[in-house]
Short mmCIF file of N, CA and C in Angstrom, two decimals:
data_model
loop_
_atom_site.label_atom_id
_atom_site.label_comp_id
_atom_site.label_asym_id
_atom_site.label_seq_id
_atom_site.Cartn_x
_atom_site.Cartn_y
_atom_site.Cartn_z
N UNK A 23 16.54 -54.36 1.76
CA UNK A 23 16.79 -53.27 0.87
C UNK A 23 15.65 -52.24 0.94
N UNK A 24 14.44 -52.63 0.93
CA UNK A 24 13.25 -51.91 0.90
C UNK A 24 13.38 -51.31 2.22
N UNK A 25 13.57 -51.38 3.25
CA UNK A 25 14.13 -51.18 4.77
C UNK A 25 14.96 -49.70 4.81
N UNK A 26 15.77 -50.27 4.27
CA UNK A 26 17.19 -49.24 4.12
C UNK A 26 16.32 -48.07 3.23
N UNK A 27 16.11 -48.35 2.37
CA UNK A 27 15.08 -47.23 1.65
C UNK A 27 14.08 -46.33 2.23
N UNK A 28 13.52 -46.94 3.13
CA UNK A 28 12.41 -46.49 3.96
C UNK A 28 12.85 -45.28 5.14
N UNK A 29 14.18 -45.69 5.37
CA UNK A 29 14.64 -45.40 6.57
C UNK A 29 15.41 -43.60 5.84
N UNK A 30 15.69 -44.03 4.58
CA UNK A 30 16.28 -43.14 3.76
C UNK A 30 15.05 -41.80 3.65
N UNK A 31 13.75 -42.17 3.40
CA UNK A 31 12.85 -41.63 3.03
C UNK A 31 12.72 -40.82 4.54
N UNK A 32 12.61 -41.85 5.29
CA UNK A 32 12.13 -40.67 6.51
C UNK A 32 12.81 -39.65 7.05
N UNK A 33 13.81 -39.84 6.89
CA UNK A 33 15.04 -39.02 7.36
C UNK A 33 14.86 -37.79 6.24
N UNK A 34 14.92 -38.28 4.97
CA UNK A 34 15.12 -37.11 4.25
C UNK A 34 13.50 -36.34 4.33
N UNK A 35 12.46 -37.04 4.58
CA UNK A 35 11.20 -36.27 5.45
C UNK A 35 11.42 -35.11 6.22
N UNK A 36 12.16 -35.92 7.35
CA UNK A 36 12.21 -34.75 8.71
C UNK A 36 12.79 -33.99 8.71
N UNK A 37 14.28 -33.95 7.79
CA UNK A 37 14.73 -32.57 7.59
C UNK A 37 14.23 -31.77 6.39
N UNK A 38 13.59 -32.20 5.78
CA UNK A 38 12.66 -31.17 5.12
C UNK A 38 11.54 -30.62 6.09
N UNK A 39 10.72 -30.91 6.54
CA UNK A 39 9.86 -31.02 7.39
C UNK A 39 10.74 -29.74 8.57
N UNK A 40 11.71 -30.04 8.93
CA UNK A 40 12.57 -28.94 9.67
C UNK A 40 12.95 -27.58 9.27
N UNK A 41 13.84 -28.12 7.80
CA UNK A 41 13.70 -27.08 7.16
C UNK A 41 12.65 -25.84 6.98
N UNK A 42 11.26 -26.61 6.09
CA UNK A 42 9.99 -25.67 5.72
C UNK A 42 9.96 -25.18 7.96
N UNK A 43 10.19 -25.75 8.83
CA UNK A 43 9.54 -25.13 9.79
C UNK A 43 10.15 -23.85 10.57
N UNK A 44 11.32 -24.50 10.33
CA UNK A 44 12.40 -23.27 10.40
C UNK A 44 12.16 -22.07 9.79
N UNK A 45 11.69 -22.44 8.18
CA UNK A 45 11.90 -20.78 7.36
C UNK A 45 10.19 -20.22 8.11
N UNK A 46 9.37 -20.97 8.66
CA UNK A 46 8.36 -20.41 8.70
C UNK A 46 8.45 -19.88 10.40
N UNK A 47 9.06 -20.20 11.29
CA UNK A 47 8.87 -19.67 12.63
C UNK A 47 9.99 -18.36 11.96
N UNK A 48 11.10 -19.01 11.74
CA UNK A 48 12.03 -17.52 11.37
C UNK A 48 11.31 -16.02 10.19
N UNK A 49 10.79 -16.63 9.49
CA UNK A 49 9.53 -15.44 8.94
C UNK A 49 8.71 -14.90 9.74
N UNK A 50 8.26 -15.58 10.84
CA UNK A 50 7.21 -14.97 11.49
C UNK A 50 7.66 -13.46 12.13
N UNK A 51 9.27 -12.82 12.91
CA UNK A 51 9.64 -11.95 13.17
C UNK A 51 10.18 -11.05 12.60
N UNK A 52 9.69 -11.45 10.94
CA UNK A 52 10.26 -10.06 10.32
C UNK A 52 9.44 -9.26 9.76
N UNK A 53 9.60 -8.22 8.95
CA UNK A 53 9.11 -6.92 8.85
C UNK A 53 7.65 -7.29 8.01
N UNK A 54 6.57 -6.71 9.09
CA UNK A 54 5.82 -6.76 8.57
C UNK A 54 4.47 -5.88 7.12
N UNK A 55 5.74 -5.58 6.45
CA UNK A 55 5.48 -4.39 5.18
C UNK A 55 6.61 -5.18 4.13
N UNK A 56 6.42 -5.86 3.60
CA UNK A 56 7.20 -6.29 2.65
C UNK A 56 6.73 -5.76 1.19
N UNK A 57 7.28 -5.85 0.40
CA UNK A 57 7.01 -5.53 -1.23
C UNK A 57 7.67 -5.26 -2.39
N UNK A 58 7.21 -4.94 -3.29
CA UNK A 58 8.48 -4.23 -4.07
C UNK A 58 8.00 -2.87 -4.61
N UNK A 59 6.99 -2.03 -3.71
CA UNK A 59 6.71 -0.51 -4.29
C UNK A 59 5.51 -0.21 -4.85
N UNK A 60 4.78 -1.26 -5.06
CA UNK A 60 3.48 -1.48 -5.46
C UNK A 60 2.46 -0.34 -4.26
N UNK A 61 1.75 0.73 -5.03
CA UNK A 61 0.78 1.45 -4.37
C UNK A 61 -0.75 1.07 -4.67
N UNK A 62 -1.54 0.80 -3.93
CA UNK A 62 -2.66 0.22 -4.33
C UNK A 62 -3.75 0.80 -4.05
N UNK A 63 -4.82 2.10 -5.14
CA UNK A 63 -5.43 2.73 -4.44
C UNK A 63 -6.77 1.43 -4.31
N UNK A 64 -7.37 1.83 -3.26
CA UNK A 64 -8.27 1.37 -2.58
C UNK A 64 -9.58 2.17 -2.27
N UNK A 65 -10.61 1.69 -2.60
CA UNK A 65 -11.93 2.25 -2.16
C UNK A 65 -11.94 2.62 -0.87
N UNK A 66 -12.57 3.86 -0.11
CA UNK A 66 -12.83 3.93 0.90
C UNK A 66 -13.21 3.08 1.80
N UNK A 67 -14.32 2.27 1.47
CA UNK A 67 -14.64 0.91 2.28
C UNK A 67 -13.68 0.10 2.50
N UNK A 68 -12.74 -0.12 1.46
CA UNK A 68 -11.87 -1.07 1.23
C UNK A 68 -10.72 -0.70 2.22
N UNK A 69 -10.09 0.66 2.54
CA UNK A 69 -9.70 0.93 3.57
C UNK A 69 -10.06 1.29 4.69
N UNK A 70 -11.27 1.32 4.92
CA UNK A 70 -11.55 0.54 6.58
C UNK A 70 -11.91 -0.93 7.09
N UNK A 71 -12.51 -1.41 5.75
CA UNK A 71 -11.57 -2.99 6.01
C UNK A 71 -10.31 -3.13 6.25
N UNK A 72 -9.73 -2.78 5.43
CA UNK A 72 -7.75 -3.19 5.99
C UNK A 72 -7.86 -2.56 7.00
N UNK A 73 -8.61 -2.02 7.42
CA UNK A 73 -7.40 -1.07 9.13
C UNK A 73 -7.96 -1.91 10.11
N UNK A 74 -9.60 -2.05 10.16
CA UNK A 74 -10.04 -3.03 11.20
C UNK A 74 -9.59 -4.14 10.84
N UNK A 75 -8.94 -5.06 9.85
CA UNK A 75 -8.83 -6.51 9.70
C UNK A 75 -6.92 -6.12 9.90
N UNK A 76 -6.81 -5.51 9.50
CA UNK A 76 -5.14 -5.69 9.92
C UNK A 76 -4.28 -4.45 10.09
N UNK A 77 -4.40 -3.43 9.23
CA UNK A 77 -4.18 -1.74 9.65
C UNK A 77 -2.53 -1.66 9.51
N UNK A 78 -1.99 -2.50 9.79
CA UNK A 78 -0.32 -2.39 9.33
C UNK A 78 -0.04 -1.96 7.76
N UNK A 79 1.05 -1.22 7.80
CA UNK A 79 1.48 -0.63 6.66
C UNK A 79 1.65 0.71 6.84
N UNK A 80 1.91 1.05 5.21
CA UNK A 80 2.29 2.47 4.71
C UNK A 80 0.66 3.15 4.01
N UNK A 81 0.17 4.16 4.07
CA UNK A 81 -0.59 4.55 3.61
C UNK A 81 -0.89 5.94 3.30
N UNK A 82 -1.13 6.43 1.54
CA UNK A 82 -0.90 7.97 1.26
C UNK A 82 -2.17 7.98 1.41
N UNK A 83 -2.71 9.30 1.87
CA UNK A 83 -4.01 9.94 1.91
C UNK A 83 -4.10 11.32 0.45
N UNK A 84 -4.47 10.79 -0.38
CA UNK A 84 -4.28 12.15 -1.42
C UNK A 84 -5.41 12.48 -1.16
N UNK A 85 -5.03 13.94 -1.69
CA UNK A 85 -6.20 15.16 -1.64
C UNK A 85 -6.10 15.76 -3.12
N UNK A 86 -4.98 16.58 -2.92
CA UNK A 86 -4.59 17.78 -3.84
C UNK A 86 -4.33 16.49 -5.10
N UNK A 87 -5.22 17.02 -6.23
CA UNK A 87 -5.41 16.68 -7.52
C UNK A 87 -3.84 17.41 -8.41
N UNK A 88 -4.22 18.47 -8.57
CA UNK A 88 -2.63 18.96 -9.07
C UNK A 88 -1.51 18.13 -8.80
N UNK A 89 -0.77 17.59 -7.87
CA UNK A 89 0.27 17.19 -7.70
C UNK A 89 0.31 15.85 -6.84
N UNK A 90 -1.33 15.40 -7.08
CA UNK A 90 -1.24 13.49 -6.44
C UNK A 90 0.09 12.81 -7.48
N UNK A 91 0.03 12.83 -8.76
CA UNK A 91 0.58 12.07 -9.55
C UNK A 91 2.19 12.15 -9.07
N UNK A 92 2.60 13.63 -8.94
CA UNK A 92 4.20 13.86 -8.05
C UNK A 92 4.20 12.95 -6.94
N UNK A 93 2.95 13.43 -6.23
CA UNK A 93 3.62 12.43 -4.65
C UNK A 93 3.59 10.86 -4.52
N UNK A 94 2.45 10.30 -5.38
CA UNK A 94 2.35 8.94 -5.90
C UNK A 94 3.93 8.19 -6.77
N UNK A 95 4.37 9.20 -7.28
CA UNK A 95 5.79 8.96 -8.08
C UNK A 95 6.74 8.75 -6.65
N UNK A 96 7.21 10.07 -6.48
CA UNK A 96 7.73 9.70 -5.19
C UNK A 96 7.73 8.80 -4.18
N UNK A 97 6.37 8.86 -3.87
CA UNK A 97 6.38 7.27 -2.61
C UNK A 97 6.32 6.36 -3.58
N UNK A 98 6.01 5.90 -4.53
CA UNK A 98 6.38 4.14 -5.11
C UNK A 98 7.82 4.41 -5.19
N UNK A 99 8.72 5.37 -5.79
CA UNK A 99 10.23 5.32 -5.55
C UNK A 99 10.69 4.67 -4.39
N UNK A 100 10.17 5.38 -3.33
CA UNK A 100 10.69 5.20 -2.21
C UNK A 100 10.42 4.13 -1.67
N UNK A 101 9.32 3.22 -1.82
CA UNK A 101 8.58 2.48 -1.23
C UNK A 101 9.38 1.13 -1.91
N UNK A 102 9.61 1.54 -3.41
CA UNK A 102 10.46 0.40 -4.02
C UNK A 102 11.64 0.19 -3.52
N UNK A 103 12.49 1.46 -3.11
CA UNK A 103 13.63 1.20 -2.92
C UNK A 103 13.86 0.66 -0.95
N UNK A 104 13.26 0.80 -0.45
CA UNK A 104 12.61 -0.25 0.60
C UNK A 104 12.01 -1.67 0.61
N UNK A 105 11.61 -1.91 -0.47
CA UNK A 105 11.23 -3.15 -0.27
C UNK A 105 9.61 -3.07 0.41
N UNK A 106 8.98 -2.52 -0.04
CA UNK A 106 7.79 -2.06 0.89
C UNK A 106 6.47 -2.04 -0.33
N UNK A 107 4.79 -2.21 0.13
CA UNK A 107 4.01 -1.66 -0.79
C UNK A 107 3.39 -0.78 0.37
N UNK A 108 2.21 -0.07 -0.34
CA UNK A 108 1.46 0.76 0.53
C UNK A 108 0.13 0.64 -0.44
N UNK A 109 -0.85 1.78 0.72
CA UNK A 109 -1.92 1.79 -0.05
C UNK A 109 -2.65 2.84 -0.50
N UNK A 110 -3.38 3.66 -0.96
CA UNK A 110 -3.46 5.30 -1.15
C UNK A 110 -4.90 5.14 -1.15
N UNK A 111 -5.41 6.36 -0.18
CA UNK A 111 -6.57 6.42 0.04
C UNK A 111 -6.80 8.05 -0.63
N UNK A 112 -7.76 8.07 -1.68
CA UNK A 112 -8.17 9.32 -1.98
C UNK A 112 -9.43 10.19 -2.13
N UNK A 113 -9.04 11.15 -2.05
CA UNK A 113 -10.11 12.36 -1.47
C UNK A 113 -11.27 11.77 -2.79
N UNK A 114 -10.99 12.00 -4.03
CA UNK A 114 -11.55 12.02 -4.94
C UNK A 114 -12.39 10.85 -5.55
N UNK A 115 -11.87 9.90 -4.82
CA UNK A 115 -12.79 8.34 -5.43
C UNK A 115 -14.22 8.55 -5.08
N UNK A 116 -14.79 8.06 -6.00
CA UNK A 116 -16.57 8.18 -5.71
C UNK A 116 -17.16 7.53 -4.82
N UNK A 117 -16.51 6.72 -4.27
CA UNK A 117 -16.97 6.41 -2.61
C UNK A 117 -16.61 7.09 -1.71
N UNK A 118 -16.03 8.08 -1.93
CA UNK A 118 -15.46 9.08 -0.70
C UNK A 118 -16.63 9.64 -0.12
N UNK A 119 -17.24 9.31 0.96
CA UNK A 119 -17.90 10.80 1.68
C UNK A 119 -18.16 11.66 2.06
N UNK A 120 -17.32 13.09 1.72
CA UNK A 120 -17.23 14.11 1.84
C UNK A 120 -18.11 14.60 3.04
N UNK A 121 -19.09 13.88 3.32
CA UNK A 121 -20.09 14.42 5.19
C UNK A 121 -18.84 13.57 6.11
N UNK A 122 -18.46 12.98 5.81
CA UNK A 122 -17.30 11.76 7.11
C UNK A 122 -15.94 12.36 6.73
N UNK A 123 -15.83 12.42 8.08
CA UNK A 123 -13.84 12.63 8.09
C UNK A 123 -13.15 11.51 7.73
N UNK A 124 -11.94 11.35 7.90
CA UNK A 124 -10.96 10.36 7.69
C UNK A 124 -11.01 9.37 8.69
N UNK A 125 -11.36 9.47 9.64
CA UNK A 125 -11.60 8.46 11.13
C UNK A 125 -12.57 7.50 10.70
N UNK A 126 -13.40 7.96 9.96
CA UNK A 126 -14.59 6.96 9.86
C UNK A 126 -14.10 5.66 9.08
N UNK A 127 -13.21 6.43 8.12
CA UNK A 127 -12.38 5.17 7.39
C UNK A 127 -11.33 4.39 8.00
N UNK A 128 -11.05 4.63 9.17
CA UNK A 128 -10.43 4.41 10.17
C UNK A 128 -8.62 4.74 10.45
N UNK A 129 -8.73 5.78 9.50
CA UNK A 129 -7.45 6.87 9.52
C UNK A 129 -7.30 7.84 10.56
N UNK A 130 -6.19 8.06 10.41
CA UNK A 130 -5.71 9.23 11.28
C UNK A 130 -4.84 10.09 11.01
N UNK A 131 -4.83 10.01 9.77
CA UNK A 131 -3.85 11.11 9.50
C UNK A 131 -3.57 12.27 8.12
N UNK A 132 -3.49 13.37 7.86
CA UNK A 132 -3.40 14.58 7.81
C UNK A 132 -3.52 14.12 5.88
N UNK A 133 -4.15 14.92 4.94
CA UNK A 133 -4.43 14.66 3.53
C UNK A 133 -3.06 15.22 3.25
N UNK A 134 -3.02 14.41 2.02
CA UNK A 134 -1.60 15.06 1.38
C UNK A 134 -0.26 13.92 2.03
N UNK A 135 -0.50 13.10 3.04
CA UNK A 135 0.29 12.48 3.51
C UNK A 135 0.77 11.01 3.28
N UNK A 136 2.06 10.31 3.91
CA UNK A 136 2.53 9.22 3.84
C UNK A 136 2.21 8.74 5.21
N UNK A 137 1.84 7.87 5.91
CA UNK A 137 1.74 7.44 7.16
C UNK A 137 1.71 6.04 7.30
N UNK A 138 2.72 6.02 8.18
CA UNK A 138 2.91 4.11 8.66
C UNK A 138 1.99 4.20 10.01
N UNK A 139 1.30 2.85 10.09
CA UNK A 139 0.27 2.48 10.89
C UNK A 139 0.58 0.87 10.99
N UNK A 140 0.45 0.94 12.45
CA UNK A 140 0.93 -0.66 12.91
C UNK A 140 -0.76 -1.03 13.82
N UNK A 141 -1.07 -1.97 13.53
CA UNK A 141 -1.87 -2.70 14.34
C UNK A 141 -3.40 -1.70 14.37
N UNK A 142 -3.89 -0.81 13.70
CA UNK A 142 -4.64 0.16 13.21
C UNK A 142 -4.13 1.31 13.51
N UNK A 143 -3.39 1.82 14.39
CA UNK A 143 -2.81 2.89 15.60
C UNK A 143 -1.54 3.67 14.23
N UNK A 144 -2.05 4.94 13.74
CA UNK A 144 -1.00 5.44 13.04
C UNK A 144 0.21 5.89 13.59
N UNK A 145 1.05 5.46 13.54
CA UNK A 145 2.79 5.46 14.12
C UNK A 145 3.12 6.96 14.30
N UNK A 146 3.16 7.54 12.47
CA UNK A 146 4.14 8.43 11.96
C UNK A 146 3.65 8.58 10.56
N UNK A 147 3.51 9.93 10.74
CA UNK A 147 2.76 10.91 9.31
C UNK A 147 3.70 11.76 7.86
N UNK A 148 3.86 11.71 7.61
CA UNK A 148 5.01 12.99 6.85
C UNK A 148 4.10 13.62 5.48
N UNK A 149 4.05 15.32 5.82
CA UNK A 149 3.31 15.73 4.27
C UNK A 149 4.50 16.08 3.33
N UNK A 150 3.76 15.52 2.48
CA UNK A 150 4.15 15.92 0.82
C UNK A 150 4.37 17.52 0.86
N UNK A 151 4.05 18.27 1.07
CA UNK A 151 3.97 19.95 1.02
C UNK A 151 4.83 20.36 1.56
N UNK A 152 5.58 19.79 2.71
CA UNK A 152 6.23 20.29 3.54
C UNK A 152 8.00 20.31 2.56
N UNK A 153 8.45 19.85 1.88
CA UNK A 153 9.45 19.73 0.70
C UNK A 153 9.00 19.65 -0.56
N UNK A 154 10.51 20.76 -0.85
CA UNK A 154 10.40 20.87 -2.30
C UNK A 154 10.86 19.37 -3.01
N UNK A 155 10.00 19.55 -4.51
CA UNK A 155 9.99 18.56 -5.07
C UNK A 155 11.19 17.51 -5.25
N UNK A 156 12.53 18.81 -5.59
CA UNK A 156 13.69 17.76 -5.51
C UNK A 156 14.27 16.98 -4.33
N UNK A 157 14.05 17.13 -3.22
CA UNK A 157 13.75 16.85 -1.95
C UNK A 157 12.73 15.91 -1.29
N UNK A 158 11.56 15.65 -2.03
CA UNK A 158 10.76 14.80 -1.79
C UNK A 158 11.14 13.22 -1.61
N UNK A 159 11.29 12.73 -2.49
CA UNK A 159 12.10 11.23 -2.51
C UNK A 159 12.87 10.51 -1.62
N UNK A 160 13.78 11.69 -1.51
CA UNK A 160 15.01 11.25 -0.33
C UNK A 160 14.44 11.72 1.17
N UNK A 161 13.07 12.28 1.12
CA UNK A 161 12.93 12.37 2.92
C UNK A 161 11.77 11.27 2.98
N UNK A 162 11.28 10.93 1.86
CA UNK A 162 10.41 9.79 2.07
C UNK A 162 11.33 8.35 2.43
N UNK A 163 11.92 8.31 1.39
CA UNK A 163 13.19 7.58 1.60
C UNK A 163 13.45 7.12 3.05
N UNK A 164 14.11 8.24 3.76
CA UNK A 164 14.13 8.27 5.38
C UNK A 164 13.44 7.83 5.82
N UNK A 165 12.03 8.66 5.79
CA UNK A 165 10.54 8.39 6.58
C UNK A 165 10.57 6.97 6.56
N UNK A 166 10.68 6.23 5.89
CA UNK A 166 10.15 4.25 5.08
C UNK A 166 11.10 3.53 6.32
N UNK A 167 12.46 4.21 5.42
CA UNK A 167 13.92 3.46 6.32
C UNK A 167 13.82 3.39 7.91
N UNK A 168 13.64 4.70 8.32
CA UNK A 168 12.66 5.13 10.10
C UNK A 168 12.01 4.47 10.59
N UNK A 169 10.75 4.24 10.04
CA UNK A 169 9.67 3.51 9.90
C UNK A 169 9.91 1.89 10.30
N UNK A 170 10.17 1.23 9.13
CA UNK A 170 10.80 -0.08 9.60
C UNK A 170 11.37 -0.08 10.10
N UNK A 171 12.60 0.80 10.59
CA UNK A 171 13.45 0.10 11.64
C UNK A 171 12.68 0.30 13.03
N UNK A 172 11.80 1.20 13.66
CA UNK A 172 11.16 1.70 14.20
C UNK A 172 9.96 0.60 15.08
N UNK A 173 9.11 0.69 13.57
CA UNK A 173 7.91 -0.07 13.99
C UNK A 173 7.93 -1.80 13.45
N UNK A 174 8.96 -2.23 12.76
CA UNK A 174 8.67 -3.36 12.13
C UNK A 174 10.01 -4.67 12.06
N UNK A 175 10.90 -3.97 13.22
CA UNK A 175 12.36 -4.17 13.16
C UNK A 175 12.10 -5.69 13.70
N UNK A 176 13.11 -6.61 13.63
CA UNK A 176 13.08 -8.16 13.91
C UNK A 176 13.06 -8.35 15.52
#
């Protein structure tokens, strides 16, 4: 009886054991920007750590004080309705260095912007300025949808 039990146990082991290995090789090829819209500003330092330690993602570069709070609205919309987080790097945080460009932080791309970056290497940029406000959402929207299918597709 103890036998039969044993034999019960292992079995129901290995297909668990299969299972968990399965969901984890099959996770390994999917999109690597997951979330639910979450924007996370970050210290300057703090984003050139992420780019040299991993650099994938979505990332706003604010500048313009007047209308960060619009474009911050907008991309978490968009970013939510993707399934995505990002991270926002801004002009104004007191670690900013105003003598260093954006490279030093290990960016590349244009203030005022949304930009997906795979592997540190920025993909694809889109400014905020370039559309009017009611318009904003739905080309970010795009930009995200683009984006993943693009750079992050299975």
């Amino acid at each position: 009886m103890n036998r039969k039990y044993g034999l019960i146990s292992l079995i129901a082991g290995l297909v668990l054991v299969l299972g968990i290995g399965s969901v984890f090789v099959f996770s390994q090829g999917s999109s690597e920007v997951k979330g639910n819209g979450n924007i996370e500003e970050l210290s300057p330092q703090a984003i050139k750590k992420f780019m040299k330690e991993d650099g994938t993602g979505f990332i706003v570069f604010s500048f313009n004080k007047e209308n960060r709070d619009n474009y911050l609205y907008n991309a978490k919309k968009a970013m939510e309705e993707n399934n995505v987080d990002g991270k926002e790097m801004n002009i104004d945080h007191p670690g900013f260095d105003l003598s260093k460009d954006e490279t030093y932080y290990g960016v590349t791309q244009d203030t005022d912007t949304l930009a997906v970056y795979k592997d540190g290497e920025m993909k694809k940029q889109i400014s905020f300025d370039e559309y009017e406000p009611s318009q904003l959402e739905a080309e970010l929207d795009h930009f995200i949808q683009m984006s993943k299918e693009t750079y992050f597709a299975n």
